[in-house]
Amino acid sequence: MGFEVRPEQPADRADVLRVIAAAFEEDRGEDVASIWDSLGRHKRAGLVVEQGGHVLGHVGLSQGWVDARRMLVEVWVLSPLSVQPDRQGEGFGTALVEAAVETARGSGVPVLFLEGSPDYYGARGFERADRHGFLPAALERTPRPAFQCVRFDSHEEWMTGQLIYPAVWWEHDAAGLRDPRLGDLEQQSPSPD
């Protein structure tokens, strides 16, 4: 049976929050869902995967900024990416990431950022952001290989600097990754210098 990736609608709210909460570890799922629900005016787009009338996955795109020397530059952040746990590995996540990249590209923003697995997202077009002059929002809590981006045609060379998140990420103490496996990855992966 096929599936559809479509824009999130207000009627999807309960299903989206359920999928996000289920997709993340038990101790973080409700908090991640709460962050997405709290982003308010900083939300730029949400996309869902639907199959047989059921929402099985979701990806969120929200506003951020790069603190470039010349001026703040609006960018987008991909987070969270969620797929119902019993349906992971069926291509829903890949379809959501592809749709999110195309949605961001079509918006005119110069860069789309995320914090996540370099193996997973690297295979889907993301690159280490520090190789392009970007710094993560949470400098000490984000392993450099996990801080990734896709640059679009509107990106200009002067648009480099530190990523800035809306306050909701800091209020939930959710900026940066604390996954010890990603810290191990940072030790194995040399810096771009």
PDB file of C-alpha atoms in Angstrom:
ATOM      1  CA  MET A   1       0.000   0.000   0.000  1.00  0.00           C
ATOM      2  CA  GLY A   2       1.384   3.427  -0.962  1.00  0.00           C
ATOM      3  CA  PHE A   3       1.712   6.424   1.287  1.00  0.00           C
ATOM      4  CA  GLU A   4       1.396  10.169   0.905  1.00  0.00           C
ATOM      5  CA  VAL A   5       3.592  12.967   2.234  1.00  0.00           C
ATOM      6  CA  ARG A   6       1.493  16.067   2.706  1.00  0.00           C
ATOM      7  CA  PRO A   7       1.477  19.329   4.684  1.00  0.00           C
ATOM      8  CA  GLU A   8       0.455  19.055   8.318  1.00  0.00           C
ATOM      9  CA  GLN A   9      -3.064  20.368   8.947  1.00  0.00           C
ATOM     10  CA  PRO A  10      -4.571  21.680  12.219  1.00  0.00           C
ATOM     11  CA  ALA A  11      -6.731  18.532  12.380  1.00  0.00           C
ATOM     12  CA  ASP A  12      -3.507  16.438  12.523  1.00  0.00           C
ATOM     13  CA  ARG A  13      -2.332  17.967  15.825  1.00  0.00           C
ATOM     14  CA  ALA A  14      -3.202  15.048  18.116  1.00  0.00           C
ATOM     15  CA  ASP A  15      -1.815  12.458  15.681  1.00  0.00           C
ATOM     16  CA  VAL A  16       1.397  14.451  15.158  1.00  0.00           C
ATOM     17  CA  LEU A  17       2.002  14.821  18.895  1.00  0.00           C
ATOM     18  CA  ARG A  18       1.299  11.100  19.389  1.00  0.00           C
ATOM     19  CA  VAL A  19       3.786  10.100  16.665  1.00  0.00           C
ATOM     20  CA  ILE A  20       6.488  12.444  18.001  1.00  0.00           C
ATOM     21  CA  ALA A  21       6.049  11.185  21.574  1.00  0.00           C
ATOM     22  CA  ALA A  22       6.150   7.543  20.445  1.00  0.00           C
ATOM     23  CA  ALA A  23       9.209   7.987  18.211  1.00  0.00           C
ATOM     24  CA  PHE A  24      11.504   9.341  20.911  1.00  0.00           C
ATOM     25  CA  GLU A  25      12.780   7.574  23.988  1.00  0.00           C
ATOM     26  CA  GLU A  26      10.242   7.240  26.767  1.00  0.00           C
ATOM     27  CA  ASP A  27      11.885   9.906  28.909  1.00  0.00           C
ATOM     28  CA  ARG A  28      12.052  12.470  26.053  1.00  0.00           C
ATOM     29  CA  GLY A  29       9.065  11.797  23.817  1.00  0.00           C
ATOM     30  CA  GLU A  30       6.556  14.007  25.581  1.00  0.00           C
ATOM     31  CA  ASP A  31       9.122  16.809  25.873  1.00  0.00           C
ATOM     32  CA  VAL A  32       9.976  16.695  22.146  1.00  0.00           C
ATOM     33  CA  ALA A  33       6.263  16.762  21.305  1.00  0.00           C
ATOM     34  CA  SER A  34       5.827  19.710  23.651  1.00  0.00           C
ATOM     35  CA  ILE A  35       8.638  21.614  21.934  1.00  0.00           C
ATOM     36  CA  TRP A  36       7.009  21.190  18.520  1.00  0.00           C
ATOM     37  CA  ASP A  37       3.657  22.215  19.959  1.00  0.00           C
ATOM     38  CA  SER A  38       5.250  25.291  21.622  1.00  0.00           C
ATOM     39  CA  LEU A  39       7.110  26.680  18.602  1.00  0.00           C
ATOM     40  CA  GLY A  40       4.108  28.811  17.629  1.00  0.00           C
ATOM     41  CA  ARG A  41       5.077  31.628  15.271  1.00  0.00           C
ATOM     42  CA  HIS A  42       8.505  30.037  14.707  1.00  0.00           C
ATOM     43  CA  LYS A  43       6.985  27.025  12.910  1.00  0.00           C
ATOM     44  CA  ARG A  44       7.569  27.250   9.188  1.00  0.00           C
ATOM     45  CA  ALA A  45       6.181  23.928   7.984  1.00  0.00           C
ATOM     46  CA  GLY A  46       5.164  20.514   9.191  1.00  0.00           C
ATOM     47  CA  LEU A  47       4.833  17.508   6.913  1.00  0.00           C
ATOM     48  CA  VAL A  48       3.190  14.181   7.646  1.00  0.00           C
ATOM     49  CA  VAL A  49       3.273  10.722   6.124  1.00  0.00           C
ATOM     50  CA  GLU A  50      -0.193   9.285   5.836  1.00  0.00           C
ATOM     51  CA  GLN A  51      -1.140   5.765   4.853  1.00  0.00           C
ATOM     52  CA  GLY A  52      -4.669   4.422   4.867  1.00  0.00           C
ATOM     53  CA  GLY A  53      -5.911   7.535   6.648  1.00  0.00           C
ATOM     54  CA  HIS A  54      -3.365   7.183   9.490  1.00  0.00           C
ATOM     55  CA  VAL A  55      -0.530   9.594  10.277  1.00  0.00           C
ATOM     56  CA  LEU A  56       2.587   7.427  10.630  1.00  0.00           C
ATOM     57  CA  GLY A  57       5.324  10.037  10.539  1.00  0.00           C
ATOM     58  CA  HIS A  58       6.059  13.741  10.841  1.00  0.00           C
ATOM     59  CA  VAL A  59       8.849  16.219  10.226  1.00  0.00           C
ATOM     60  CA  GLY A  60       8.970  19.757  11.541  1.00  0.00           C
ATOM     61  CA  LEU A  61      10.637  22.797  10.017  1.00  0.00           C
ATOM     62  CA  SER A  62      11.113  25.863  12.179  1.00  0.00           C
ATOM     63  CA  GLN A  63      12.808  29.221  12.106  1.00  0.00           C
ATOM     64  CA  GLY A  64      16.337  29.896  13.237  1.00  0.00           C
ATOM     65  CA  TRP A  65      19.004  32.453  12.426  1.00  0.00           C
ATOM     66  CA  VAL A  66      22.670  32.487  11.529  1.00  0.00           C
ATOM     67  CA  ASP A  67      24.521  35.205  13.405  1.00  0.00           C
ATOM     68  CA  ALA A  68      26.555  36.382  10.406  1.00  0.00           C
ATOM     69  CA  ARG A  69      28.891  39.355  10.766  1.00  0.00           C
ATOM     70  CA  ARG A  70      26.818  41.467   8.348  1.00  0.00           C
ATOM     71  CA  MET A  71      23.359  40.655   9.786  1.00  0.00           C
ATOM     72  CA  LEU A  72      21.140  37.917  11.189  1.00  0.00           C
ATOM     73  CA  VAL A  73      20.117  35.565   8.394  1.00  0.00           C
ATOM     74  CA  GLU A  74      16.873  33.598   8.670  1.00  0.00           C
ATOM     75  CA  VAL A  75      17.392  29.869   8.167  1.00  0.00           C
ATOM     76  CA  TRP A  76      15.303  26.793   8.863  1.00  0.00           C
ATOM     77  CA  VAL A  77      15.883  23.911  11.265  1.00  0.00           C
ATOM     78  CA  LEU A  78      14.683  20.356  10.609  1.00  0.00           C
ATOM     79  CA  SER A  79      13.455  18.968  13.920  1.00  0.00           C
ATOM     80  CA  PRO A  80      11.882  16.725  14.963  1.00  0.00           C
ATOM     81  CA  LEU A  81      11.779  13.834  12.498  1.00  0.00           C
ATOM     82  CA  SER A  82       9.450  11.150  13.835  1.00  0.00           C
ATOM     83  CA  VAL A  83       8.127   7.844  12.536  1.00  0.00           C
ATOM     84  CA  GLN A  84       5.846   5.491  14.451  1.00  0.00           C
ATOM     85  CA  PRO A  85       8.301   2.958  15.993  1.00  0.00           C
ATOM     86  CA  ASP A  86       6.639  -0.153  14.547  1.00  0.00           C
ATOM     87  CA  ARG A  87       6.785   1.406  11.044  1.00  0.00           C
ATOM     88  CA  GLN A  88      10.402   2.559  11.037  1.00  0.00           C
ATOM     89  CA  GLY A  89      12.613   1.176   8.281  1.00  0.00           C
ATOM     90  CA  GLU A  90       9.862   1.358   5.642  1.00  0.00           C
ATOM     91  CA  GLY A  91      11.105   4.531   3.915  1.00  0.00           C
ATOM     92  CA  PHE A  92       8.806   7.006   5.649  1.00  0.00           C
ATOM     93  CA  GLY A  93      11.681   8.913   7.279  1.00  0.00           C
ATOM     94  CA  THR A  94      13.576   9.200   4.004  1.00  0.00           C
ATOM     95  CA  ALA A  95      10.454  10.466   2.233  1.00  0.00           C
ATOM     96  CA  LEU A  96       9.889  13.046   4.980  1.00  0.00           C
ATOM     97  CA  VAL A  97      13.500  14.262   4.866  1.00  0.00           C
ATOM     98  CA  GLU A  98      13.375  14.606   1.071  1.00  0.00           C
ATOM     99  CA  ALA A  99      10.099  16.534   1.267  1.00  0.00           C
ATOM    100  CA  ALA A 100      11.468  18.757   4.051  1.00  0.00           C
ATOM    101  CA  VAL A 101      14.574  19.626   2.009  1.00  0.00           C
ATOM    102  CA  GLU A 102      12.439  20.499  -1.021  1.00  0.00           C
ATOM    103  CA  THR A 103      10.035  22.548   1.112  1.00  0.00           C
ATOM    104  CA  ALA A 104      12.941  24.505   2.603  1.00  0.00           C
ATOM    105  CA  ARG A 105      14.546  24.958  -0.814  1.00  0.00           C
ATOM    106  CA  GLY A 106      11.264  26.314  -2.188  1.00  0.00           C
ATOM    107  CA  SER A 107      10.929  28.785   0.688  1.00  0.00           C
ATOM    108  CA  GLY A 108      13.985  30.754  -0.388  1.00  0.00           C
ATOM    109  CA  VAL A 109      15.965  30.289   2.839  1.00  0.00           C
ATOM    110  CA  PRO A 110      19.698  29.859   2.253  1.00  0.00           C
ATOM    111  CA  VAL A 111      20.333  26.927   4.613  1.00  0.00           C
ATOM    112  CA  LEU A 112      18.530  24.076   6.376  1.00  0.00           C
ATOM    113  CA  PHE A 113      20.169  22.787   9.587  1.00  0.00           C
ATOM    114  CA  LEU A 114      19.713  19.811  11.889  1.00  0.00           C
ATOM    115  CA  GLU A 115      21.385  17.939  14.726  1.00  0.00           C
ATOM    116  CA  GLY A 116      21.397  14.191  14.162  1.00  0.00           C
ATOM    117  CA  SER A 117      23.133  11.065  12.950  1.00  0.00           C
ATOM    118  CA  PRO A 118      25.699  11.820  10.236  1.00  0.00           C
ATOM    119  CA  ASP A 119      25.213   8.318   8.850  1.00  0.00           C
ATOM    120  CA  TYR A 120      21.457   8.716   8.453  1.00  0.00           C
ATOM    121  CA  TYR A 121      21.297  12.337   7.317  1.00  0.00           C
ATOM    122  CA  GLY A 122      24.578  12.276   5.375  1.00  0.00           C
ATOM    123  CA  ALA A 123      23.093   9.606   3.133  1.00  0.00           C
ATOM    124  CA  ARG A 124      20.178  11.986   2.529  1.00  0.00           C
ATOM    125  CA  GLY A 125      22.187  15.010   1.346  1.00  0.00           C
ATOM    126  CA  PHE A 126      23.281  16.722   4.569  1.00  0.00           C
ATOM    127  CA  GLU A 127      26.899  17.758   5.208  1.00  0.00           C
ATOM    128  CA  ARG A 128      28.873  18.783   8.270  1.00  0.00           C
ATOM    129  CA  ALA A 129      27.939  22.412   8.828  1.00  0.00           C
ATOM    130  CA  ASP A 130      31.288  23.395  10.345  1.00  0.00           C
ATOM    131  CA  ARG A 131      32.928  22.710   6.986  1.00  0.00           C
ATOM    132  CA  HIS A 132      30.989  25.699   5.669  1.00  0.00           C
ATOM    133  CA  GLY A 133      31.767  28.111   8.514  1.00  0.00           C
ATOM    134  CA  PHE A 134      28.744  27.404  10.714  1.00  0.00           C
ATOM    135  CA  LEU A 135      28.764  26.812  14.472  1.00  0.00           C
ATOM    136  CA  PRO A 136      26.029  24.994  16.400  1.00  0.00           C
ATOM    137  CA  ALA A 137      23.717  26.854  18.761  1.00  0.00           C
ATOM    138  CA  ALA A 138      24.922  24.788  21.728  1.00  0.00           C
ATOM    139  CA  LEU A 139      28.679  24.851  21.178  1.00  0.00           C
ATOM    140  CA  GLU A 140      29.666  22.491  23.983  1.00  0.00           C
ATOM    141  CA  ARG A 141      26.747  20.076  23.613  1.00  0.00           C
ATOM    142  CA  THR A 142      26.662  19.431  19.887  1.00  0.00           C
ATOM    143  CA  PRO A 143      29.194  17.001  18.406  1.00  0.00           C
ATOM    144  CA  ARG A 144      30.444  18.658  15.221  1.00  0.00           C
ATOM    145  CA  PRO A 145      29.667  15.657  12.974  1.00  0.00           C
ATOM    146  CA  ALA A 146      26.047  15.774  14.188  1.00  0.00           C
ATOM    147  CA  PHE A 147      25.606  19.459  13.264  1.00  0.00           C
ATOM    148  CA  GLN A 148      24.644  19.307   9.600  1.00  0.00           C
ATOM    149  CA  CYS A 149      23.205  21.425   6.832  1.00  0.00           C
ATOM    150  CA  VAL A 150      22.037  21.633   3.254  1.00  0.00           C
ATOM    151  CA  ARG A 151      22.883  24.910   1.505  1.00  0.00           C
ATOM    152  CA  PHE A 152      20.580  26.240  -1.208  1.00  0.00           C
ATOM    153  CA  ASP A 153      21.071  28.585  -4.163  1.00  0.00           C
ATOM    154  CA  SER A 154      20.251  31.671  -2.083  1.00  0.00           C
ATOM    155  CA  HIS A 155      23.215  31.010   0.242  1.00  0.00           C
ATOM    156  CA  GLU A 156      26.042  33.544  -0.088  1.00  0.00           C
ATOM    157  CA  GLU A 157      29.581  33.102   1.214  1.00  0.00           C
ATOM    158  CA  TRP A 158      29.212  35.826   3.881  1.00  0.00           C
ATOM    159  CA  MET A 159      26.289  33.932   5.467  1.00  0.00           C
ATOM    160  CA  THR A 160      28.334  32.076   8.066  1.00  0.00           C
ATOM    161  CA  GLY A 161      28.345  32.114  11.852  1.00  0.00           C
ATOM    162  CA  GLN A 162      26.607  30.530  14.803  1.00  0.00           C
ATOM    163  CA  LEU A 163      23.107  29.090  14.556  1.00  0.00           C
ATOM    164  CA  ILE A 164      20.608  30.769  16.887  1.00  0.00           C
ATOM    165  CA  TYR A 165      17.476  28.936  18.022  1.00  0.00           C
ATOM    166  CA  PRO A 166      14.183  30.469  19.189  1.00  0.00           C
ATOM    167  CA  ALA A 167      13.847  30.616  22.978  1.00  0.00           C
ATOM    168  CA  VAL A 168      11.606  27.522  23.204  1.00  0.00           C
ATOM    169  CA  TRP A 169      14.611  25.222  22.529  1.00  0.00           C
ATOM    170  CA  TRP A 170      16.489  26.777  25.462  1.00  0.00           C
ATOM    171  CA  GLU A 171      13.422  26.807  27.731  1.00  0.00           C
ATOM    172  CA  HIS A 172      13.194  23.021  27.265  1.00  0.00           C
ATOM    173  CA  ASP A 173      16.983  22.613  27.576  1.00  0.00           C
ATOM    174  CA  ALA A 174      16.831  20.878  24.191  1.00  0.00           C
ATOM    175  CA  ALA A 175      19.571  22.675  22.261  1.00  0.00           C
ATOM    176  CA  GLY A 176      22.424  20.309  21.498  1.00  0.00           C
ATOM    177  CA  LEU A 177      22.693  16.546  21.575  1.00  0.00           C
ATOM    178  CA  ARG A 178      23.707  14.657  24.669  1.00  0.00           C
ATOM    179  CA  ASP A 179      23.645  11.209  23.095  1.00  0.00           C
ATOM    180  CA  PRO A 180      26.895   9.544  24.241  1.00  0.00           C
ATOM    181  CA  ARG A 181      27.183   7.626  20.960  1.00  0.00           C
ATOM    182  CA  LEU A 182      27.430  10.911  19.075  1.00  0.00           C
ATOM    183  CA  GLY A 183      30.114  12.071  21.500  1.00  0.00           C
ATOM    184  CA  ASP A 184      32.050   8.910  20.645  1.00  0.00           C
ATOM    185  CA  LEU A 185      31.597   9.753  16.983  1.00  0.00           C
ATOM    186  CA  GLU A 186      33.097  13.187  17.555  1.00  0.00           C
ATOM    187  CA  GLN A 187      36.219  11.579  19.015  1.00  0.00           C
ATOM    188  CA  GLN A 188      36.600   9.350  15.937  1.00  0.00           C
ATOM    189  CA  SER A 189      35.913  12.058  13.363  1.00  0.00           C
ATOM    190  CA  PRO A 190      38.579  14.738  12.898  1.00  0.00           C
ATOM    191  CA  SER A 191      37.636  18.403  12.740  1.00  0.00           C
ATOM    192  CA  PRO A 192      37.587  20.021   9.311  1.00  0.00           C
ATOM    193  CA  ASP A 193      40.708  22.117  10.038  1.00  0.00           C
TER     194      ASP A 193
END
